[in-house]
Amino acid sequence: MALQSLDIVRRSATTIAPPQARGAPAGEVAKLIDVSKCIGCKACQVACMEWNDLRDEIGSCLGTYTNPADLSDQSWTLMRFTEHETPQGDLEWLIRKDGCMHCADPGCLKACPSPGAIVQYANGIVDFHEENCIGCGYCITGCPFNVPRISKKDHKAYKCTLCSDRVSVGLEPACVKACPTGAIVFGSKTDMQRHAAGRVEDLKSRGFDQAGLYDPSGVGGTHVMYVLHHADQPELYADLPKDPQISALVKVWKGVSKPLALLGIAAAALAGFLHYIGMGPSLTTEEDEEAARRELEKPS
Amino acid sequence: MSRTRQVADQVDPKTGQIVRYAPATRINHWIVAISFVLLALSGLALFYPPLFWLANLFGGGDVMRAVHPWIGLVMAVAFFAFAAKVGRDNRLQRADREWLRRIGDVVRDQEENLPEVGRNNAGQKLVYLVALVSMLVLLVSGLVIWRAYFSDYFPVDATRVAALAHAAFAFVLILTIVVHVYAGIWVKGSLRAMTRGTVSPGWAWKHHRAWFRDVTKHSTGK
Ligand code: HEM
Ligand code: SF4
């Protein structure tokens, strides 16, 4: 969201090399969401609204705690509630905090055609710079998690910034600050992985054999991770994808096809130019006109 | 002297020139042509980052993003009206195969080795066909990736297929139009058919002899 001093390692639709001298010596950051500790109080949702000055429209109740019904330009995070019946006949209330996953290999950034509308910082945060956004929605087409939303008001794309403005001055994201149970924690990615390992062990000792960390490798890992009690079935948690990847269609669309296509068009134009230089124009001569006149005067 | 209305496929009794396109058809063609250039420029800006500066021609990226699909609609209406009018002249026939086999003689300007050509030659018919198919795909895929109005009604994979198809067929169409425009530049006397509507009898004799015979049979010359 905000421009800041964090180092940019990737910038959408840009061919010049990103600055590389300064790195992120403290390592990449990550937010860890422990689904098993979440009580669904939505303090994080409120904190996000408050810190980012967002006010979604008041909707109507759709018979579920998931409210509002979907992410939007005004709701960058959303608790999704699922009632799951286990094979043993127990009812589990699965609550997942949805929002941008801050992929190491972001599909939105790959798809975006506008220079500098999407950037990735050295610490791993993927951020939208709305002043460069043209509102095409390609980021939605590129995202494996269905996260970005275009505002109807200004036709620009919005999503969770991982509070890049707070992180850049050493604060944790607003949602982390607000969580009363410690279900959301923030730190370096390696610390968060270590913390998650302890949580997974604890869950396994309580009978959740399939507990695990969700840090999908198909997108190079993410900077928002989950501890899940059913890590073997992430789809249970409101369709969290099992093996998210940048779609092969997007890879072809945004791959080498582009320079090749431009080369093809340039080659065709050049071929025409050289043909003209070599052959000269195809002229209608006086003999042709003469032949036509003779034909016209022939009695039919 | 007042001008009489030009009628396609007839000899203009006043000038002795052959009318190839009536005024309405010409105007329609240029609506398509101008829209196409604007669409190609704005499309390439979105397609290829080093060309994003083309967005400045349209007053910036967001203006360009907003107007591109609307220009597309204008072009689609004009193009399909145009295509309906000239479709009859663009059906591929047996003789067109021979013409295509001798494409080498075509580019060497040795038309005497070619079979007699009717109103359109095989190359022109192929341009028509490729344009027709491309325009259809571009229209449908363009609607699917039109985020402001339609994309939200489609599953995300449909928008991915549409984005890829839109870019691919834009490429095919741009290549085809490069060839089409070059043909118009190379063969002198052709451009006039789309600016003033007429071609000289000698031009018709040289490039479209069967059509020339057909036209002159039905109308009275000078
Ligand atoms: C027939 C009607 C057409 C419609 C409704 C349409 C619509 C669109 C839309 C909605 C986009 C996405 C960007 C935006 O929202 O502005 C787009 C992109 C594009 N359009 Fe079109 N368009 C049409 C015709 C054309 C034509 C004739 C060409 C080629 C000359 C073309 C070339 C492109 C290209 C190259 C892109 C960018 C693709 C990419 O990013 O890879 N479009 N079009
Ligand atoms: S809508 Fe998304 S893809 Fe398009 S310019 Fe904005 S950030 Fe980039």
XYZ file of C-alpha atoms and ligand atoms in Angstrom:
573
model
C 0.000 0.000 0.000
C 2.337 2.733 1.170
C 5.659 3.556 -0.454
C 8.474 2.905 1.935
C 12.135 2.245 2.352
C 11.882 -1.547 2.261
C 13.975 -3.028 -0.518
C 12.158 -4.106 -3.626
C 13.429 -7.363 -5.134
C 10.711 -7.799 -7.738
C 8.569 -5.279 -9.579
C 5.718 -6.085 -11.975
C 6.126 -5.557 -15.747
C 9.653 -4.239 -15.341
C 12.679 -5.329 -17.333
C 15.411 -3.407 -15.543
C 17.183 -5.390 -12.820
C 16.025 -4.770 -9.242
C 18.558 -3.342 -6.757
C 20.484 -6.173 -5.180
C 23.241 -4.717 -3.027
C 21.094 -4.496 0.086
C 19.455 -7.663 1.252
C 17.311 -8.617 4.206
C 19.985 -9.797 6.646
C 17.371 -10.457 9.292
C 15.816 -12.957 6.873
C 12.352 -13.112 5.440
C 9.336 -12.491 7.612
C 6.273 -14.660 8.031
C 2.929 -14.633 9.751
C 1.874 -17.919 11.260
C -1.820 -18.575 11.791
C -2.511 -21.453 14.138
C -5.999 -22.543 13.153
C -6.227 -24.842 16.183
C -5.907 -21.893 18.562
C -8.350 -19.564 16.816
C -11.649 -18.932 18.610
C -13.229 -16.978 15.729
C -13.578 -13.725 17.644
C -12.611 -11.638 14.567
C -10.484 -9.211 16.542
C -7.988 -9.509 13.688
C -10.649 -8.553 11.144
C -11.513 -5.469 13.156
C -7.871 -4.552 13.739
C -7.255 -4.760 9.986
C -10.156 -2.383 9.289
C -8.984 -0.017 11.951
C -5.310 0.142 11.058
C -5.942 0.370 7.299
C -8.949 2.720 7.551
C -11.302 0.324 5.786
C -15.060 0.262 6.234
C -16.922 -2.379 4.271
C -20.593 -1.968 3.532
C -22.881 -3.481 6.141
C -24.251 -6.577 4.435
C -26.817 -9.097 5.588
C -26.438 -12.313 7.523
C -26.275 -15.350 5.250
C -26.781 -17.916 7.990
C -23.080 -18.300 8.706
C -20.523 -16.643 10.902
C -18.506 -15.810 7.791
C -19.208 -12.128 7.607
C -18.859 -10.253 5.317
C -19.532 -12.953 2.753
C -16.292 -12.492 0.854
C -13.027 -10.586 0.695
C -13.375 -7.170 -0.920
C -11.471 -3.959 -1.534
C -12.604 -3.012 1.989
C -12.109 -6.401 3.659
C -8.540 -7.605 3.291
C -8.913 -10.436 5.737
C -11.894 -12.595 6.559
C -12.578 -15.442 8.976
C -14.083 -18.335 7.044
C -16.120 -20.773 9.153
C -16.655 -24.411 8.150
C -18.660 -27.056 10.035
C -16.879 -30.351 9.495
C -18.122 -33.752 10.582
C -15.277 -36.181 11.198
C -15.525 -39.877 10.241
C -15.920 -40.555 13.985
C -19.063 -38.440 13.990
C -17.598 -35.492 15.852
C -18.394 -31.964 14.785
C -15.427 -29.667 14.237
C -15.692 -25.961 13.730
C -12.852 -25.048 11.383
C -12.031 -21.374 11.263
C -9.519 -20.061 8.775
C -8.309 -16.503 8.504
C -8.331 -15.879 4.733
C -6.291 -13.228 2.953
C -3.148 -12.756 0.900
C -0.601 -15.543 1.407
C 2.379 -13.443 0.251
C 3.754 -16.179 -2.029
C 7.489 -16.357 -2.640
C 6.546 -16.756 -6.324
C 3.496 -14.487 -6.651
C 1.079 -15.179 -9.527
C -0.385 -11.672 -9.272
C 3.002 -10.060 -9.824
C 3.707 -12.339 -12.779
C 0.391 -11.448 -14.412
C 0.377 -7.691 -13.773
C 1.014 -5.614 -16.948
C 1.566 -2.277 -15.214
C 5.130 -1.379 -14.186
C 5.478 -1.155 -10.420
C 1.844 -1.826 -9.519
C 2.913 -4.956 -7.643
C 6.232 -5.319 -5.839
C 7.903 -7.868 -3.626
C 10.212 -6.693 -0.848
C 13.374 -8.455 0.266
C 11.559 -9.517 3.428
C 9.040 -11.441 1.295
C 6.019 -9.131 1.529
C 4.055 -8.768 -1.723
C 2.566 -5.294 -1.924
C 0.278 -3.450 -4.340
C 1.166 0.142 -5.161
C -2.218 1.419 -6.196
C -0.931 4.635 -7.741
C 0.509 2.466 -10.549
C -2.485 0.130 -10.838
C -4.586 0.422 -14.002
C -7.417 -1.813 -12.804
C -7.178 -4.548 -15.433
C -7.691 -7.352 -12.916
C -4.922 -9.553 -14.339
C -3.707 -10.063 -10.746
C -6.988 -11.847 -10.004
C -6.423 -14.066 -13.042
C -2.879 -14.822 -11.852
C -3.573 -15.452 -8.144
C -3.739 -19.136 -7.075
C -5.649 -18.172 -3.890
C -8.366 -15.881 -5.285
C -7.363 -12.934 -3.135
C -7.082 -9.544 -4.935
C -10.239 -7.485 -5.380
C -10.873 -4.455 -7.608
C -12.625 -1.497 -6.035
C -15.797 -0.342 -7.776
C -14.985 3.157 -6.604
C -11.513 3.736 -8.013
C -10.945 0.617 -10.177
C -7.772 -0.311 -8.369
C -6.724 -3.619 -6.856
C -6.488 -4.127 -3.094
C -5.432 -6.883 -0.730
C -3.631 -7.519 2.563
C -0.288 -5.681 2.729
C 0.950 -7.773 5.655
C 1.001 -4.300 7.221
C 4.153 -3.485 5.262
C 3.947 0.027 6.716
C 4.069 -1.332 10.271
C 6.635 -4.022 9.537
C 8.989 -1.488 7.966
C 9.220 0.334 11.298
C 9.584 -2.800 13.374
C 5.975 -3.404 14.407
C 4.032 -6.612 13.904
C 0.926 -6.594 11.645
C -2.258 -5.194 13.222
C -4.041 -8.554 13.205
C -1.175 -10.161 15.112
C -1.249 -7.366 17.669
C -4.982 -7.832 18.254
C -5.256 -11.619 18.505
C -6.211 -12.471 22.117
C -5.250 -16.167 22.012
C -1.876 -15.969 20.329
C -3.219 -17.849 17.315
C -1.479 -15.362 15.019
C 2.222 -14.827 15.504
C 4.785 -12.944 13.467
C 8.537 -13.077 13.080
C 11.263 -14.332 10.802
C 10.185 -17.159 8.557
C 12.605 -19.638 10.150
C 11.413 -18.728 13.647
C 7.833 -19.236 12.565
C 8.665 -22.626 11.069
C 10.312 -23.626 14.321
C 7.349 -22.390 16.335
C 4.985 -24.281 14.051
C 6.953 -27.509 14.524
C 6.321 -27.305 18.256
C 2.632 -26.673 17.710
C 2.350 -29.604 15.296
C 4.006 -31.900 17.811
C 1.590 -30.767 20.495
C -1.420 -31.368 18.219
C -0.196 -34.826 17.277
C 0.132 -35.741 20.948
C -3.535 -34.799 21.321
C -4.674 -37.191 18.599
C -4.475 -35.013 15.480
C -2.215 -37.411 13.573
C -2.358 -35.394 10.393
C -1.515 -32.034 11.947
C 1.046 -30.069 9.954
C 2.340 -26.800 8.585
C 0.847 -25.288 5.430
C 3.692 -23.613 3.519
C 2.972 -24.790 -0.057
C 6.075 -25.361 -2.158
C 4.194 -24.999 -5.470
C 4.396 -21.215 -5.046
C 7.873 -21.322 -3.507
C 6.456 -21.263 0.021
C 4.379 -18.461 1.504
C 4.946 -15.675 3.986
C 1.602 -16.372 5.600
C 1.485 -19.952 6.879
C -1.078 -22.056 8.700
C -0.874 -24.710 11.335
C -3.694 -27.104 10.398
C -5.069 -30.045 12.372
C -5.872 -31.737 9.050
C -2.858 -30.758 6.983
C -3.570 -33.724 4.686
C -6.913 -32.148 3.716
C -6.463 -28.373 3.452
C -9.625 -28.191 1.288
C -11.653 -28.761 4.452
C -10.780 -25.227 5.499
C -13.089 -23.361 3.115
C -11.331 -24.690 -0.006
C -7.754 -23.870 0.858
C -5.978 -25.342 -2.209
C -3.995 -28.517 -1.593
C -1.216 -27.848 -4.082
C -1.451 -24.218 -5.221
C 0.623 -23.252 -8.236
C 0.688 -20.473 -10.768
C -1.626 -21.917 -13.439
C 0.136 -23.377 -16.479
C -2.130 -21.153 -18.607
C -0.778 -18.066 -16.861
C 2.797 -19.299 -17.298
C 2.316 -19.695 -21.049
C 0.485 -16.371 -21.303
C 3.214 -14.544 -19.390
C 6.241 -16.530 -20.564
C 8.602 -16.442 -23.545
C 5.610 -16.173 -25.857
C 5.777 -12.395 -25.459
C 9.211 -11.555 -26.885
C 8.696 -14.272 -29.516
C 5.392 -12.743 -30.615
C 6.935 -9.286 -30.878
C 9.847 -10.741 -32.829
C 7.369 -12.413 -35.199
C 5.524 -9.160 -35.861
C 8.782 -7.266 -36.394
C 10.042 -9.994 -38.738
C 6.871 -9.803 -40.845
C 7.175 -6.033 -41.170
C 10.867 -6.331 -42.037
C 10.169 -9.030 -44.634
C 7.679 -6.691 -46.293
C 10.151 -3.823 -46.283
C 12.929 -5.936 -47.796
C 10.556 -7.342 -50.412
C 9.642 -3.823 -51.471
C 13.283 -2.755 -51.603
C 14.196 -5.839 -53.624
C 11.212 -6.147 -55.956
C 9.954 -2.612 -56.306
C 6.231 -1.936 -56.450
C 3.833 -4.041 -58.468
C 2.689 -1.536 -61.077
C -0.236 -1.493 -63.458
C 1.444 -0.596 -66.758
C 0.174 1.221 -69.820
C 0.110 -2.191 -71.564
C -2.343 -3.443 -68.934
C -4.604 -0.446 -69.520
C -4.289 -0.986 -73.258
C -5.254 -4.660 -72.920
C -8.219 -3.704 -70.777
C -9.357 -1.106 -73.333
C -9.145 -3.637 -76.146
C -11.226 -6.069 -74.125
C -13.794 -3.376 -73.371
C -14.184 -2.402 -77.003
C -14.614 -5.969 -78.162
C -18.200 -6.399 -79.421
C -19.920 -8.816 -77.109
C -22.198 18.358 -62.659
C -23.685 16.360 -59.851
C -22.079 13.037 -59.026
C -24.102 9.928 -59.389
C -23.907 7.334 -56.685
C -21.134 4.764 -57.015
C -22.352 1.194 -57.362
C -19.915 -1.628 -56.644
C -18.877 -3.973 -59.460
C -19.846 -1.566 -62.212
C -18.001 0.726 -64.527
C -18.426 4.330 -63.442
C -19.952 5.809 -66.632
C -18.421 9.223 -66.002
C -14.799 8.282 -65.453
C -14.536 4.872 -67.054
C -13.028 3.539 -63.841
C -14.338 0.400 -62.197
C -16.115 0.794 -58.881
C -14.822 -1.774 -56.372
C -16.270 -0.568 -53.073
C -19.383 1.557 -52.509
C -19.022 4.563 -50.155
C -20.727 2.837 -47.201
C -18.377 -0.148 -47.450
C -15.357 2.144 -47.557
C -16.416 4.104 -44.493
C -17.047 0.861 -42.668
C -13.615 -0.435 -43.617
C -11.924 2.635 -42.182
C -13.875 2.445 -38.930
C -12.517 -1.091 -38.578
C -9.005 -0.026 -39.595
C -8.732 2.913 -37.193
C -10.229 0.923 -34.315
C -7.850 -1.906 -35.087
C -4.782 0.322 -34.872
C -5.953 1.755 -31.544
C -6.687 -1.750 -30.230
C -3.342 -3.108 -31.374
C -1.415 -0.207 -29.788
C -3.247 -0.418 -26.477
C -3.199 -4.219 -26.525
C 0.542 -4.365 -27.155
C 1.124 -1.959 -24.263
C -0.621 -4.467 -21.984
C 0.970 -7.454 -23.648
C 4.623 -6.509 -23.585
C 6.081 -4.488 -20.663
C 8.793 -2.728 -22.747
C 5.929 -1.274 -24.822
C 3.924 -0.045 -21.844
C 4.866 3.541 -22.755
C 2.304 3.261 -25.564
C -0.241 3.757 -22.765
C 0.746 7.441 -22.802
C -0.837 7.763 -26.245
C -4.162 7.098 -24.571
C -3.666 9.393 -21.600
C -2.254 6.803 -19.220
C -2.665 3.154 -18.320
C -6.018 3.348 -16.580
C -7.656 5.349 -19.373
C -6.247 2.901 -21.895
C -7.497 -0.077 -19.909
C -10.945 1.484 -19.753
C -11.296 2.435 -23.439
C -9.759 -0.638 -25.115
C -12.811 -2.896 -24.736
C -15.195 -0.146 -25.859
C -13.152 0.438 -29.004
C -13.285 -3.338 -29.409
C -17.069 -3.274 -29.410
C -17.161 -0.488 -32.017
C -14.779 -2.454 -34.188
C -16.709 -5.704 -33.741
C -19.979 -4.136 -34.900
C -18.313 -2.491 -37.906
C -16.297 -5.579 -38.762
C -19.164 -8.041 -38.719
C -21.289 -5.706 -40.847
C -18.366 -5.445 -43.261
C -17.760 -9.194 -43.229
C -21.409 -9.925 -43.958
C -21.206 -7.685 -46.998
C -18.031 -9.109 -48.508
C -18.425 -12.703 -47.310
C -19.854 -13.895 -50.608
C -16.698 -12.886 -52.465
C -14.433 -14.754 -50.078
C -15.493 -18.366 -50.386
C -12.480 -20.524 -51.175
C -12.776 -22.436 -54.429
C -10.858 -25.107 -56.289
C -8.959 -22.593 -58.426
C -7.643 -20.922 -55.284
C -5.487 -23.966 -54.611
C -3.575 -23.436 -57.824
C -3.050 -19.784 -56.919
C -1.662 -20.746 -53.518
C 0.602 -23.365 -55.030
C 2.105 -20.655 -57.209
C 2.618 -18.222 -54.344
C 6.220 -17.832 -55.534
C 4.980 -16.247 -58.770
C 2.708 -13.993 -56.739
C 5.526 -12.485 -54.692
C 7.690 -12.181 -57.829
C 4.929 -10.211 -59.528
C 4.581 -12.751 -62.350
C 0.844 -12.877 -62.555
C 0.845 -14.170 -66.104
C 1.704 -17.605 -64.638
C -1.351 -17.597 -62.378
C -4.895 -18.752 -63.007
C -7.374 -15.962 -63.735
C -8.565 -14.428 -60.487
C -12.140 -13.409 -59.687
C -13.120 -10.547 -57.429
C -10.721 -11.709 -54.722
C -7.625 -13.877 -54.890
C -6.868 -16.754 -52.530
C -4.647 -14.563 -50.351
C -7.401 -12.019 -49.868
C -9.846 -14.799 -49.039
C -7.472 -16.204 -46.435
C -7.083 -12.781 -44.858
C -10.870 -12.608 -44.671
C -11.137 -16.047 -43.066
C -8.366 -15.526 -40.522
C -9.767 -12.107 -39.636
C -13.262 -13.526 -39.225
C -12.146 -16.308 -36.882
C -9.758 -14.031 -34.945
C -12.364 -11.319 -34.482
C -14.843 -13.861 -33.126
C -12.324 -15.254 -30.637
C -11.135 -11.761 -29.668
C -14.689 -10.583 -29.064
C -15.701 -13.539 -26.905
C -12.422 -13.744 -24.949
C -12.351 -9.949 -24.630
C -15.754 -9.995 -22.934
C -14.612 -12.706 -20.515
C -11.517 -10.710 -19.425
C -13.465 -7.436 -19.169
C -13.059 -7.141 -15.421
C -15.249 -4.091 -14.904
C -18.396 -5.865 -16.117
C -18.076 -9.550 -16.880
C -15.051 -11.379 -15.462
C -16.581 -11.869 -12.031
C -19.277 -14.061 -13.577
C -16.726 -16.577 -14.865
C -14.590 -19.129 -12.996
C -10.988 -18.002 -12.735
C -9.800 -20.720 -15.127
C -12.117 -19.356 -17.812
C -10.469 -15.948 -17.473
C -7.066 -17.635 -17.780
C -8.025 -19.432 -20.986
C -9.601 -16.234 -22.321
C -6.543 -14.098 -21.512
C -4.282 -16.554 -23.296
C -6.628 -16.867 -26.284
C -7.035 -13.096 -26.525
C -3.278 -12.532 -26.637
C -2.713 -15.420 -29.068
C -5.374 -14.325 -31.544
C -4.353 -10.697 -31.262
C -0.910 -11.877 -32.385
C -2.369 -13.880 -35.293
C -4.550 -10.969 -36.375
C -1.767 -8.382 -36.139
C 0.502 -10.606 -38.280
C -2.282 -11.044 -40.817
C -2.955 -7.324 -40.957
C 0.759 -6.609 -41.485
C 0.558 -8.808 -44.589
C -2.756 -7.215 -45.618
C -1.397 -3.678 -45.306
C 1.808 -4.562 -47.127
C -0.176 -6.034 -50.023
C -2.007 -2.721 -50.278
C 1.264 -0.798 -50.318
C 3.019 -3.094 -52.761
C 0.303 -3.459 -55.382
C -0.057 0.075 -56.694
C -3.575 1.137 -57.520
C -5.141 -0.981 -54.768
C -5.341 1.618 -52.044
C -7.557 3.759 -54.279
C -10.239 1.075 -54.048
C -10.600 1.888 -50.371
C -10.082 5.645 -50.574
C -11.993 6.692 -53.681
C -13.724 3.401 -54.373
C -12.416 2.843 -57.868
C -9.670 0.937 -59.641
C -8.432 1.416 -63.184
C -9.532 -1.095 -65.854
C -5.884 -2.040 -66.341
C -5.532 -2.847 -62.623
C -8.598 -5.067 -62.736
C -7.327 -6.683 -65.929
C -3.946 -7.411 -64.405
C -4.960 -8.608 -60.959
C -8.584 -9.795 -61.177
C -9.198 -10.709 -64.804
C -12.250 -12.909 -64.287
C -13.853 -10.148 -62.211
C -12.923 -7.584 -64.887
C -14.718 -9.672 -67.519
C -17.692 -10.120 -65.261
C -18.005 -6.420 -64.494
C -17.525 -5.156 -68.018
C -20.012 -7.646 -69.420
C -22.786 -6.201 -67.305
C -22.111 -2.528 -67.642
C -21.658 -0.181 -70.542
C -18.193 1.190 -70.888
C -17.289 4.735 -71.790
C -13.398 -7.490 -30.233
C -13.503 -6.750 -29.183
C -12.444 -6.667 -28.110
C -12.703 -6.630 -26.768
C -14.087 -6.641 -26.121
C -11.432 -6.583 -26.087
C -11.276 -6.554 -24.703
C -10.080 -6.610 -24.046
C -9.936 -6.538 -22.623
C -11.094 -6.412 -21.631
C -8.609 -6.627 -22.336
C -7.979 -6.585 -20.950
C -7.460 -5.204 -20.692
C -8.572 -4.201 -20.486
O -9.431 -4.418 -19.616
O -8.588 -3.210 -21.229
C -7.897 -6.757 -23.589
C -6.525 -6.902 -23.718
C -5.871 -7.010 -24.944
N -6.433 -6.863 -26.186
Fe -8.397 -6.730 -26.581
N -10.412 -6.585 -27.007
C -10.983 -6.624 -28.265
C -10.301 -6.610 -29.478
C -8.923 -6.654 -29.630
C -8.203 -6.637 -30.892
C -8.832 -6.557 -32.274
C -6.884 -6.737 -30.597
C -5.697 -6.807 -31.518
C -5.370 -5.946 -32.370
C -6.761 -6.796 -29.170
C -5.569 -6.922 -28.492
C -5.431 -7.040 -27.142
C -4.196 -7.357 -26.484
C -2.841 -7.649 -27.169
C -4.466 -7.336 -25.116
C -3.476 -7.609 -24.006
C -3.372 -9.091 -23.807
C -2.351 -9.401 -22.771
O -2.266 -8.679 -21.779
O -1.634 -10.373 -22.952
N -8.018 -6.742 -28.592
N -8.824 -6.748 -24.618
S -5.439 -4.643 -11.498
Fe -3.869 -6.012 -10.652
S -2.775 -6.736 -12.500
Fe -3.934 -4.907 -13.165
S -2.492 -3.197 -12.898
Fe -3.662 -3.354 -10.959
S -2.375 -4.650 -9.661
Fe -1.620 -4.947 -11.751
